Amino acid sequence: MMARVPSSRNGTHGQNAMTLFCLALAAAQFVRWTTTFAVAPSSELGAAAASPRRGALMATLSTTLWPVLGCAPALAAEAAPSILFLSGLPEVHANANGVWRVAGGKINERAAYTNQDKYLVVNDCGKLQINDRNINSGCDAGFARQLEKGKWIVDGQELVGQIKVKPAKIFGGSGKGTTVVVQSEFISDDDLTLKLVKGQMGTIQGIDEDGDASVIFEGTGGALNFVVKENFGNLLQL
């Protein structure tokens, strides 16, 4: 006669509760990041230092409760965007517009990002700052730095509502209305064979039954282009 296996329901419930608690911590950490990398079109990273007490509390949760409760460290890491998309810098610094990726390490408890030989950090005053060739967190360093929400100073000139920083991720097939940007040059998968260049923006019009996307890219006069799902990795979703 086969032995009956003891019920694991209670253990499963306990594991589920722990998972939910860990996810709650991760969500709180993510909220902290999204007040920094705000998704709204006119927002930047300036809310980072708005509440140092809240920041200290989250740091305590991350460094003490996560290990004690056995929450996966990866949850904490996922709270920080691994890719950012920056736009609006003037022509003289146009090569700094586009995709920024985590450089490794942290400055002022925030991830540092790199684009070619430039670095994007949260400076000692809790504001976004862009440096050439090195990481400098001083409040007045860098050729571009944030003054307040929606306001930057670039080469000594104030710019209002022009520079935007948004979290980005690899396009995964989201539907109509999704904003995408080309991160690697490729050719559209249609009769127009449009050459799509880095930084070119587009709006998803739909996903067909094969999982391919119809897109209207800027600079095409409203032409409808297609991107097969095998090329989704060339697009970032904003």
XYZ file of C-alpha atoms in Angstrom:
238
model
C 0.000 0.000 0.000
C 1.419 3.356 -0.987
C 2.265 5.658 1.903
C 0.315 8.916 1.960
C 2.430 11.993 1.434
C 1.931 14.579 4.174
C 0.195 17.749 3.042
C 2.520 20.644 2.240
C -0.272 23.186 2.120
C 0.844 25.025 5.260
C 4.415 25.176 4.040
C 3.254 26.412 0.666
C 1.177 29.117 2.306
C 4.193 30.199 4.313
C 6.360 30.347 1.228
C 3.696 32.311 -0.624
C 3.429 34.782 2.245
C 7.196 35.226 2.250
C 7.236 35.723 -1.509
C 4.508 38.364 -1.235
C 6.414 40.153 1.523
C 9.601 40.137 -0.555
C 7.695 41.467 -3.538
C 6.237 44.213 -1.335
C 9.760 45.255 -0.342
C 10.802 45.189 -3.974
C 7.757 47.265 -4.932
C 8.607 49.845 -2.289
C 12.140 50.006 -3.612
C 10.772 50.342 -7.151
C 8.565 53.262 -6.081
C 11.667 54.901 -4.709
C 13.349 54.507 -8.101
C 10.347 55.660 -10.114
C 10.260 58.902 -8.104
C 13.811 59.239 -9.356
C 13.381 58.000 -12.947
C 9.863 59.391 -13.361
C 8.011 58.151 -16.424
C 5.959 61.303 -16.982
C 7.176 63.180 -20.086
C 8.277 66.299 -18.202
C 9.957 64.553 -15.297
C 13.533 63.635 -14.593
C 15.513 62.074 -11.835
C 15.252 64.968 -9.409
C 12.997 63.501 -6.746
C 15.835 61.205 -5.680
C 16.774 63.202 -2.625
C 13.329 64.625 -1.867
C 12.923 62.494 1.242
C 16.249 61.468 2.827
C 14.447 59.867 5.772
C 12.445 57.654 3.431
C 15.656 56.843 1.575
C 17.374 55.858 4.790
C 14.436 53.653 5.743
C 14.510 51.868 2.383
C 18.269 51.407 2.654
C 17.726 49.772 6.051
C 15.030 47.500 4.661
C 17.232 46.510 1.746
C 20.334 45.756 3.777
C 18.757 44.139 6.853
C 15.321 42.669 6.148
C 16.220 41.155 2.778
C 19.038 38.967 4.168
C 17.215 38.133 7.409
C 14.003 37.085 5.682
C 15.772 35.276 2.871
C 14.363 37.447 0.118
C 16.225 37.036 -3.145
C 18.853 39.792 -3.578
C 17.908 39.939 -7.257
C 14.619 41.581 -6.318
C 16.481 44.604 -5.004
C 18.618 44.834 -8.123
C 15.571 44.729 -10.395
C 14.224 47.896 -8.801
C 16.859 50.021 -10.576
C 16.305 50.424 -14.337
C 19.083 48.742 -16.314
C 18.453 50.966 -19.350
C 17.593 54.664 -19.596
C 16.696 56.755 -22.617
C 17.764 60.402 -22.599
C 16.567 63.018 -25.068
C 16.594 66.774 -25.501
C 20.277 67.664 -25.149
C 21.288 70.403 -27.634
C 23.125 69.595 -30.863
C 26.592 70.122 -29.432
C 25.939 67.208 -27.065
C 23.633 65.223 -29.356
C 25.816 62.122 -29.055
C 24.798 61.926 -25.391
C 21.139 61.579 -26.333
C 19.909 58.017 -26.618
C 20.453 54.805 -24.692
C 22.299 54.708 -21.363
C 23.165 51.457 -19.595
C 24.205 50.614 -16.065
C 27.950 51.098 -15.721
C 28.375 49.015 -12.569
C 28.773 50.262 -9.032
C 26.762 52.985 -7.343
C 27.160 56.699 -6.700
C 25.197 58.134 -3.780
C 23.303 54.824 -3.499
C 22.103 55.120 -7.111
C 23.257 53.249 -10.187
C 25.683 55.028 -12.503
C 24.989 54.862 -16.238
C 27.230 55.159 -19.261
C 26.868 56.125 -22.906
C 30.123 55.780 -24.834
C 32.632 57.840 -22.784
C 30.057 59.766 -20.747
C 28.560 59.047 -17.343
C 25.147 59.830 -15.901
C 24.994 59.906 -12.101
C 22.990 61.284 -9.215
C 25.294 63.911 -7.764
C 25.926 64.812 -4.125
C 22.941 67.177 -4.225
C 20.576 64.432 -5.372
C 20.261 65.693 -8.955
C 21.060 64.111 -12.302
C 24.407 65.057 -13.780
C 26.300 64.147 -16.957
C 30.097 63.996 -16.986
C 32.622 63.513 -19.764
C 35.022 60.549 -19.454
C 34.888 60.196 -15.665
C 32.518 59.926 -12.746
C 32.385 63.077 -10.640
C 29.557 63.451 -8.151
C 30.299 67.029 -7.142
C 27.229 69.270 -7.231
C 28.703 71.644 -9.817
C 30.562 69.123 -11.970
C 29.584 67.924 -15.427
C 28.549 69.757 -18.590
C 24.866 69.120 -17.858
C 23.101 68.898 -14.538
C 19.572 69.047 -13.256
C 18.529 72.077 -11.245
C 15.009 70.980 -10.399
C 12.166 69.017 -11.940
C 12.009 69.884 -15.628
C 14.935 72.319 -15.483
C 18.533 71.621 -16.477
C 21.648 73.687 -17.011
C 23.821 72.723 -19.993
C 27.095 74.563 -20.610
C 25.825 77.362 -18.380
C 22.488 77.737 -20.179
C 19.185 76.884 -18.506
C 16.831 74.594 -20.426
C 13.240 74.134 -19.249
C 11.039 71.176 -20.262
C 13.479 70.011 -22.919
C 15.630 67.242 -21.422
C 13.878 64.024 -20.516
C 15.137 60.811 -18.903
C 12.962 57.697 -19.001
C 13.407 54.071 -17.972
C 13.419 51.729 -20.977
C 13.263 48.016 -21.654
C 13.514 45.686 -24.625
C 10.268 45.779 -26.585
C 8.283 42.664 -25.812
C 5.297 42.961 -28.115
C 3.067 45.457 -26.295
C 0.078 46.694 -28.243
C -1.193 49.818 -29.934
C 0.030 53.156 -28.653
C 3.308 51.867 -27.167
C 6.241 54.211 -27.788
C 9.422 52.561 -29.013
C 12.879 53.747 -30.008
C 15.445 52.061 -32.238
C 18.502 50.983 -30.258
C 20.290 49.141 -33.107
C 20.060 49.944 -36.813
C 18.064 47.482 -38.918
C 15.779 47.296 -41.963
C 11.995 47.210 -41.654
C 10.385 43.907 -42.629
C 8.159 45.124 -45.463
C 8.283 46.232 -49.098
C 9.475 49.699 -48.059
C 12.664 48.205 -46.537
C 13.133 51.331 -44.462
C 16.524 51.749 -42.812
C 15.774 52.411 -39.161
C 18.507 54.332 -37.342
C 19.490 54.556 -33.686
C 17.311 56.954 -31.733
C 14.440 56.920 -34.230
C 11.130 56.958 -32.389
C 7.991 55.101 -33.349
C 4.496 54.239 -32.193
C 3.136 50.693 -32.286
C -0.063 50.430 -34.318
C -0.812 46.801 -33.557
C 0.415 43.226 -33.275
C -0.754 40.771 -35.954
C -1.614 37.083 -35.623
C 2.023 36.118 -36.242
C 3.178 38.297 -33.365
C 4.791 40.910 -35.643
C 4.365 44.635 -35.038
C 3.082 47.385 -37.313
C 4.789 50.680 -36.497
C 4.729 54.289 -37.633
C 8.242 55.696 -37.240
C 9.026 59.396 -37.099
C 10.335 60.941 -40.291
C 8.403 58.568 -42.565
C 5.408 60.744 -43.354
C 3.064 58.393 -41.537
C 4.049 55.308 -43.530
C 3.206 52.003 -41.908
C 6.191 49.716 -41.431
C 6.461 46.208 -40.034
C 8.916 44.711 -37.564
C 8.945 40.931 -37.176
C 9.158 39.601 -33.649
C 12.689 38.315 -34.296
C 13.742 41.988 -34.567
C 12.017 43.192 -31.406
C 15.410 43.189 -29.690
C 16.370 46.172 -31.866
C 13.627 48.242 -30.231
C 13.323 49.689 -26.750
C 9.963 50.334 -25.155
C 9.618 53.624 -23.288
